[in-house]
Amino acid sequence: MKKAMKQSKLITILNGISIFALVLMAVLLLIYANANNQLSQDNKARYDLTHNANRFMDGSSYLTEEVRAYAATGDKTHYDNYQNEVSNLKNREAGVAAMQEIGITDEEQAMIDQMSSLSNDLVPLEENAMKNVQEGDLQEALDYVYGAEYNATILEVNELKEEFLSALETRTLKRIQELNTRSMIIRILLFAALVLVIAIQLVVMSVTRKRIITVRDQMGEISRGNLSAEFPLEPDTSEIGMLVDSIHETKSVLKRYIYDIDSKLAQMAQGSMNLSIDTDYIGEFLPIQNALRQIL
């Protein structure tokens, strides 16, 4: 009885674990989908941040190139390009606004502010240079935009640009790596849960198959008239368990009938007719009970 009950409980426990694993897989799939969606958003944000950082920096570099070209050539086209960038295109301002909308840290904002402040410090020098060009004094204009003060500020801005891009790349890459690691862990958990479900179902199938084979063999013994063959299974609440209960009951009833018939016929063969048929026969065995009574 203990062994059979353990098998039944084992199957129940295994099925419970299997259901839990399936529910866990469903939850993990939702988490995995959310992580992938977050990863996609962060990848886009990373690209947009880099794009707008370059837009901000390229706008600043463009102004430097145009004012220097104007000072060197006196070509008004460069002056118009400079003014168009400052008054209309405003790539620097647009780049900063886009980065702020996406999301930047306080440290990154501080570097942007410092670069903007340094760029603003160049404006008086650039205005003086353009004014000198308009007055025909190109040499004086060149001194403004190629002088030590201007070059030192440009160098400082460029160093800040490199530092800013490096900080931005490090932060966004770290976030992407964290999300990739999370997705990988979820994939591993999903695979483990799937393997667990498969393993549990294989065990359940093995245990169930073993019980079915045992039932089949026992029915074969009964069909051959062997009611004393060992039948280790015990009934439980499962379908197979109820079938086992029916087999045990069938064997018990058949053995009782056979014993009663054998006992009565043996006594009758010895001449003892003062017998009573006190065993209740049922179903197809009832005519045997009636025949014994008629003989007596």
mmCIF file of C-alpha atoms in Angstrom, residues 55-269:
data_model
loop_
_atom_site.group_PDB
_atom_site.id
_atom_site.type_symbol
_atom_site.label_atom_id
_atom_site.label_comp_id
_atom_site.label_asym_id
_atom_site.label_seq_id
_atom_site.Cartn_x
_atom_site.Cartn_y
_atom_site.Cartn_z
ATOM 1 C CA ARG A 55 25.299 67.120 -34.154
ATOM 2 C CA PHE A 56 26.077 69.456 -31.252
ATOM 3 C CA MET A 57 29.826 69.095 -31.715
ATOM 4 C CA ASP A 58 29.728 69.255 -35.504
ATOM 5 C CA GLY A 59 27.722 72.477 -35.275
ATOM 6 C CA SER A 60 30.423 74.024 -33.129
ATOM 7 C CA SER A 61 33.205 72.778 -35.414
ATOM 8 C CA TYR A 62 31.317 74.036 -38.461
ATOM 9 C CA LEU A 63 31.242 77.577 -37.075
ATOM 10 C CA THR A 64 34.995 77.463 -36.453
ATOM 11 C CA GLU A 65 35.688 76.204 -39.977
ATOM 12 C CA GLU A 66 33.483 78.828 -41.612
ATOM 13 C CA VAL A 67 34.832 81.787 -39.664
ATOM 14 C CA ARG A 68 38.400 80.701 -40.359
ATOM 15 C CA ALA A 69 37.611 80.186 -44.044
ATOM 16 C CA TYR A 70 36.040 83.663 -44.153
ATOM 17 C CA ALA A 71 39.083 85.197 -42.473
ATOM 18 C CA ALA A 72 41.449 83.435 -44.867
ATOM 19 C CA THR A 73 39.565 84.085 -48.144
ATOM 20 C CA GLY A 74 37.195 86.945 -47.520
ATOM 21 C CA ASP A 75 34.545 84.918 -49.390
ATOM 22 C CA LYS A 76 31.147 86.121 -48.160
ATOM 23 C CA THR A 77 29.720 82.631 -48.696
ATOM 24 C CA HIS A 78 31.479 81.498 -45.539
ATOM 25 C CA TYR A 79 30.067 84.450 -43.641
ATOM 26 C CA ASP A 80 26.554 83.587 -44.828
ATOM 27 C CA ASN A 81 27.075 79.949 -43.830
ATOM 28 C CA TYR A 82 28.187 81.049 -40.367
ATOM 29 C CA GLN A 83 25.173 83.305 -39.886
ATOM 30 C CA ASN A 84 22.784 80.650 -41.237
ATOM 31 C CA GLU A 85 24.060 78.155 -38.669
ATOM 32 C CA VAL A 86 23.798 80.639 -35.816
ATOM 33 C CA SER A 87 20.406 82.073 -36.739
ATOM 34 C CA ASN A 88 18.553 79.284 -38.573
ATOM 35 C CA LEU A 89 20.025 75.778 -38.392
ATOM 36 C CA LYS A 90 21.092 75.968 -34.748
ATOM 37 C CA ASN A 91 22.456 72.418 -34.759
ATOM 38 C CA ARG A 92 24.169 72.918 -31.410
ATOM 39 C CA GLU A 93 20.982 73.940 -29.618
ATOM 40 C CA ALA A 94 18.913 71.265 -31.388
ATOM 41 C CA GLY A 95 21.449 68.559 -30.510
ATOM 42 C CA VAL A 96 21.478 69.526 -26.831
ATOM 43 C CA ALA A 97 17.679 69.693 -26.656
ATOM 44 C CA ALA A 98 17.357 66.234 -28.233
ATOM 45 C CA MET A 99 19.895 64.732 -25.803
ATOM 46 C CA GLN A 100 18.078 66.269 -22.839
ATOM 47 C CA GLU A 101 14.794 64.819 -24.072
ATOM 48 C CA ILE A 102 16.309 61.335 -24.407
ATOM 49 C CA GLY A 103 18.011 61.598 -21.023
ATOM 50 C CA ILE A 104 21.503 62.540 -19.889
ATOM 51 C CA THR A 105 23.208 62.537 -16.506
ATOM 52 C CA ASP A 106 24.085 65.619 -14.468
ATOM 53 C CA GLU A 107 27.770 65.036 -15.220
ATOM 54 C CA GLU A 108 27.070 64.917 -18.955
ATOM 55 C CA GLN A 109 24.974 68.074 -18.732
ATOM 56 C CA ALA A 110 27.814 69.788 -16.891
ATOM 57 C CA MET A 111 30.243 68.921 -19.710
ATOM 58 C CA ILE A 112 27.765 70.229 -22.300
ATOM 59 C CA ASP A 113 27.419 73.466 -20.340
ATOM 60 C CA GLN A 114 31.192 73.788 -20.124
ATOM 61 C CA MET A 115 31.601 73.227 -23.880
ATOM 62 C CA SER A 116 28.839 75.733 -24.593
ATOM 63 C CA SER A 117 30.488 78.280 -22.297
ATOM 64 C CA LEU A 118 33.853 77.846 -24.019
ATOM 65 C CA SER A 119 32.198 78.129 -27.440
ATOM 66 C CA ASN A 120 30.492 81.328 -26.326
ATOM 67 C CA ASP A 121 33.886 82.680 -25.264
ATOM 68 C CA LEU A 122 34.965 82.341 -28.899
ATOM 69 C CA VAL A 123 32.078 84.433 -30.205
ATOM 70 C CA PRO A 124 33.711 87.881 -29.532
ATOM 71 C CA LEU A 125 36.898 86.739 -31.271
ATOM 72 C CA GLU A 126 34.910 85.440 -34.246
ATOM 73 C CA GLU A 127 32.855 88.627 -34.458
ATOM 74 C CA ASN A 128 36.010 90.755 -34.389
ATOM 75 C CA ALA A 129 37.559 88.573 -37.094
ATOM 76 C CA MET A 130 34.497 88.921 -39.339
ATOM 77 C CA LYS A 131 34.440 92.656 -38.716
ATOM 78 C CA ASN A 132 38.119 92.912 -39.757
ATOM 79 C CA VAL A 133 37.386 90.955 -42.936
ATOM 80 C CA GLN A 134 34.573 93.346 -43.792
ATOM 81 C CA GLU A 135 37.015 96.233 -43.253
ATOM 82 C CA GLY A 136 39.544 94.540 -45.524
ATOM 83 C CA ASP A 137 42.041 93.653 -42.789
ATOM 84 C CA LEU A 138 42.417 89.875 -43.369
ATOM 85 C CA GLN A 139 45.662 89.574 -41.398
ATOM 86 C CA GLU A 140 44.063 90.977 -38.271
ATOM 87 C CA ALA A 141 41.121 88.658 -38.794
ATOM 88 C CA LEU A 142 43.459 85.663 -39.071
ATOM 89 C CA ASP A 143 45.181 86.694 -35.861
ATOM 90 C CA TYR A 144 41.855 86.497 -34.044
ATOM 91 C CA VAL A 145 40.825 83.017 -35.255
ATOM 92 C CA TYR A 146 44.282 81.446 -35.335
ATOM 93 C CA GLY A 147 45.685 83.198 -32.289
ATOM 94 C CA ALA A 148 46.856 81.550 -29.072
ATOM 95 C CA GLU A 149 43.673 82.354 -27.145
ATOM 96 C CA TYR A 150 41.405 80.972 -29.865
ATOM 97 C CA ASN A 151 43.526 77.843 -30.378
ATOM 98 C CA ALA A 152 43.758 77.145 -26.640
ATOM 99 C CA THR A 153 39.993 77.368 -26.285
ATOM 100 C CA ILE A 154 39.420 75.127 -29.324
ATOM 101 C CA LEU A 155 41.849 72.573 -27.872
ATOM 102 C CA GLU A 156 40.013 72.615 -24.558
ATOM 103 C CA VAL A 157 36.661 72.191 -26.318
ATOM 104 C CA ASN A 158 37.983 69.255 -28.336
ATOM 105 C CA GLU A 159 39.272 67.558 -25.185
ATOM 106 C CA LEU A 160 35.871 68.008 -23.572
ATOM 107 C CA LYS A 161 34.238 66.561 -26.689
ATOM 108 C CA GLU A 162 36.337 63.403 -26.420
ATOM 109 C CA GLU A 163 35.605 63.115 -22.704
ATOM 110 C CA PHE A 164 31.896 63.636 -23.265
ATOM 111 C CA LEU A 165 31.634 61.043 -26.054
ATOM 112 C CA SER A 166 33.616 58.549 -23.977
ATOM 113 C CA ALA A 167 31.359 59.064 -20.934
ATOM 114 C CA LEU A 168 28.263 58.765 -23.102
ATOM 115 C CA GLU A 169 29.539 55.579 -24.773
ATOM 116 C CA THR A 170 30.546 53.999 -21.451
ATOM 117 C CA ARG A 171 27.201 54.693 -19.801
ATOM 118 C CA THR A 172 24.983 53.584 -22.673
ATOM 119 C CA LEU A 173 27.117 50.513 -23.416
ATOM 120 C CA LYS A 174 26.939 49.443 -19.764
ATOM 121 C CA ARG A 175 23.147 49.688 -19.879
ATOM 122 C CA ILE A 176 23.000 47.619 -23.085
ATOM 123 C CA GLN A 177 25.288 44.995 -21.573
ATOM 124 C CA GLU A 178 23.110 44.782 -18.454
ATOM 125 C CA LEU A 179 20.014 44.222 -20.578
ATOM 126 C CA ASN A 180 21.827 41.632 -22.706
ATOM 127 C CA THR A 181 22.908 39.811 -19.550
ATOM 128 C CA ARG A 182 19.343 39.899 -18.215
ATOM 129 C CA SER A 183 17.997 38.519 -21.490
ATOM 130 C CA MET A 184 20.608 35.754 -21.460
ATOM 131 C CA ILE A 185 19.694 34.776 -17.878
ATOM 132 C CA ILE A 186 16.005 34.690 -18.804
ATOM 133 C CA ARG A 187 16.791 32.492 -21.836
ATOM 134 C CA ILE A 188 18.743 30.120 -19.595
ATOM 135 C CA LEU A 189 15.859 29.984 -17.095
ATOM 136 C CA LEU A 190 13.398 29.361 -19.922
ATOM 137 C CA PHE A 191 15.542 26.519 -21.248
ATOM 138 C CA ALA A 192 15.939 25.067 -17.734
ATOM 139 C CA ALA A 193 12.169 25.224 -17.147
ATOM 140 C CA LEU A 194 11.536 23.544 -20.503
ATOM 141 C CA VAL A 195 14.048 20.794 -19.713
ATOM 142 C CA LEU A 196 12.427 20.349 -16.287
ATOM 143 C CA VAL A 197 8.952 19.980 -17.823
ATOM 144 C CA ILE A 198 10.226 17.472 -20.386
ATOM 145 C CA ALA A 199 12.108 15.487 -17.720
ATOM 146 C CA ILE A 200 9.074 15.422 -15.414
ATOM 147 C CA GLN A 201 6.758 14.291 -18.188
ATOM 148 C CA LEU A 202 9.210 11.549 -19.160
ATOM 149 C CA VAL A 203 9.271 10.343 -15.548
ATOM 150 C CA VAL A 204 5.475 10.468 -15.341
ATOM 151 C CA MET A 205 5.195 8.582 -18.634
ATOM 152 C CA SER A 206 7.720 5.998 -17.405
ATOM 153 C CA VAL A 207 5.896 5.451 -14.105
ATOM 154 C CA THR A 208 2.500 5.346 -15.828
ATOM 155 C CA ARG A 209 3.764 2.968 -18.517
ATOM 156 C CA LYS A 210 5.233 0.678 -15.875
ATOM 157 C CA ARG A 211 1.894 0.544 -14.043
ATOM 158 C CA ILE A 212 -0.011 -0.063 -17.281
ATOM 159 C CA ILE A 213 2.343 -2.925 -18.206
ATOM 160 C CA THR A 214 1.889 -4.410 -14.728
ATOM 161 C CA VAL A 215 -1.900 -4.198 -15.126
ATOM 162 C CA ARG A 216 -1.673 -5.772 -18.578
ATOM 163 C CA ASP A 217 0.439 -8.653 -17.298
ATOM 164 C CA GLN A 218 -1.913 -9.203 -14.385
ATOM 165 C CA MET A 219 -4.934 -9.355 -16.706
ATOM 166 C CA GLY A 220 -3.035 -11.897 -18.794
ATOM 167 C CA GLU A 221 -2.511 -14.072 -15.694
ATOM 168 C CA ILE A 222 -6.201 -13.832 -14.823
ATOM 169 C CA SER A 223 -7.176 -14.820 -18.393
ATOM 170 C CA ARG A 224 -4.995 -17.922 -17.982
ATOM 171 C CA GLY A 225 -6.720 -18.789 -14.727
ATOM 172 C CA ASN A 226 -3.845 -17.784 -12.465
ATOM 173 C CA LEU A 227 -5.373 -15.787 -9.629
ATOM 174 C CA SER A 228 -2.363 -16.096 -7.332
ATOM 175 C CA ALA A 229 0.118 -14.161 -9.465
ATOM 176 C CA GLU A 230 1.790 -11.344 -7.566
ATOM 177 C CA PHE A 231 0.135 -7.973 -8.193
ATOM 178 C CA PRO A 232 2.195 -5.290 -6.366
ATOM 179 C CA LEU A 233 0.013 -2.312 -7.338
ATOM 180 C CA GLU A 234 -2.465 -0.855 -4.888
ATOM 181 C CA PRO A 235 -5.524 1.256 -5.674
ATOM 182 C CA ASP A 236 -5.520 5.037 -5.567
ATOM 183 C CA THR A 237 -7.694 7.875 -6.867
ATOM 184 C CA SER A 238 -6.204 7.890 -10.395
ATOM 185 C CA GLU A 239 -7.818 6.095 -13.351
ATOM 186 C CA ILE A 240 -5.171 3.386 -13.237
ATOM 187 C CA GLY A 241 -5.582 3.186 -9.465
ATOM 188 C CA MET A 242 -9.336 2.561 -9.833
ATOM 189 C CA LEU A 243 -8.601 -0.110 -12.454
ATOM 190 C CA VAL A 244 -6.167 -1.743 -10.014
ATOM 191 C CA ASP A 245 -8.889 -1.701 -7.362
ATOM 192 C CA SER A 246 -11.252 -3.489 -9.758
ATOM 193 C CA ILE A 247 -8.616 -6.151 -10.503
ATOM 194 C CA HIS A 248 -7.994 -6.770 -6.794
ATOM 195 C CA GLU A 249 -11.734 -7.031 -6.204
ATOM 196 C CA THR A 250 -12.164 -9.391 -9.160
ATOM 197 C CA LYS A 251 -9.373 -11.680 -7.936
ATOM 198 C CA SER A 252 -10.779 -11.678 -4.415
ATOM 199 C CA VAL A 253 -14.316 -12.553 -5.569
ATOM 200 C CA LEU A 254 -13.119 -15.274 -7.959
ATOM 201 C CA LYS A 255 -10.930 -16.832 -5.289
ATOM 202 C CA ARG A 256 -13.839 -16.824 -2.825
ATOM 203 C CA TYR A 257 -16.149 -18.499 -5.359
ATOM 204 C CA ILE A 258 -13.531 -21.100 -6.308
ATOM 205 C CA TYR A 259 -12.808 -21.891 -2.674
ATOM 206 C CA ASP A 260 -16.504 -22.211 -1.859
ATOM 207 C CA ILE A 261 -17.251 -24.422 -4.896
ATOM 208 C CA ASP A 262 -14.162 -26.582 -4.233
ATOM 209 C CA SER A 263 -15.086 -26.966 -0.560
ATOM 210 C CA LYS A 264 -18.714 -27.867 -1.264
ATOM 211 C CA LEU A 265 -17.908 -30.375 -4.018
ATOM 212 C CA ALA A 266 -15.226 -32.040 -1.850
ATOM 213 C CA GLN A 267 -17.698 -32.507 1.001
ATOM 214 C CA MET A 268 -20.358 -33.778 -1.379
ATOM 215 C CA ALA A 269 -17.878 -36.269 -2.839
#
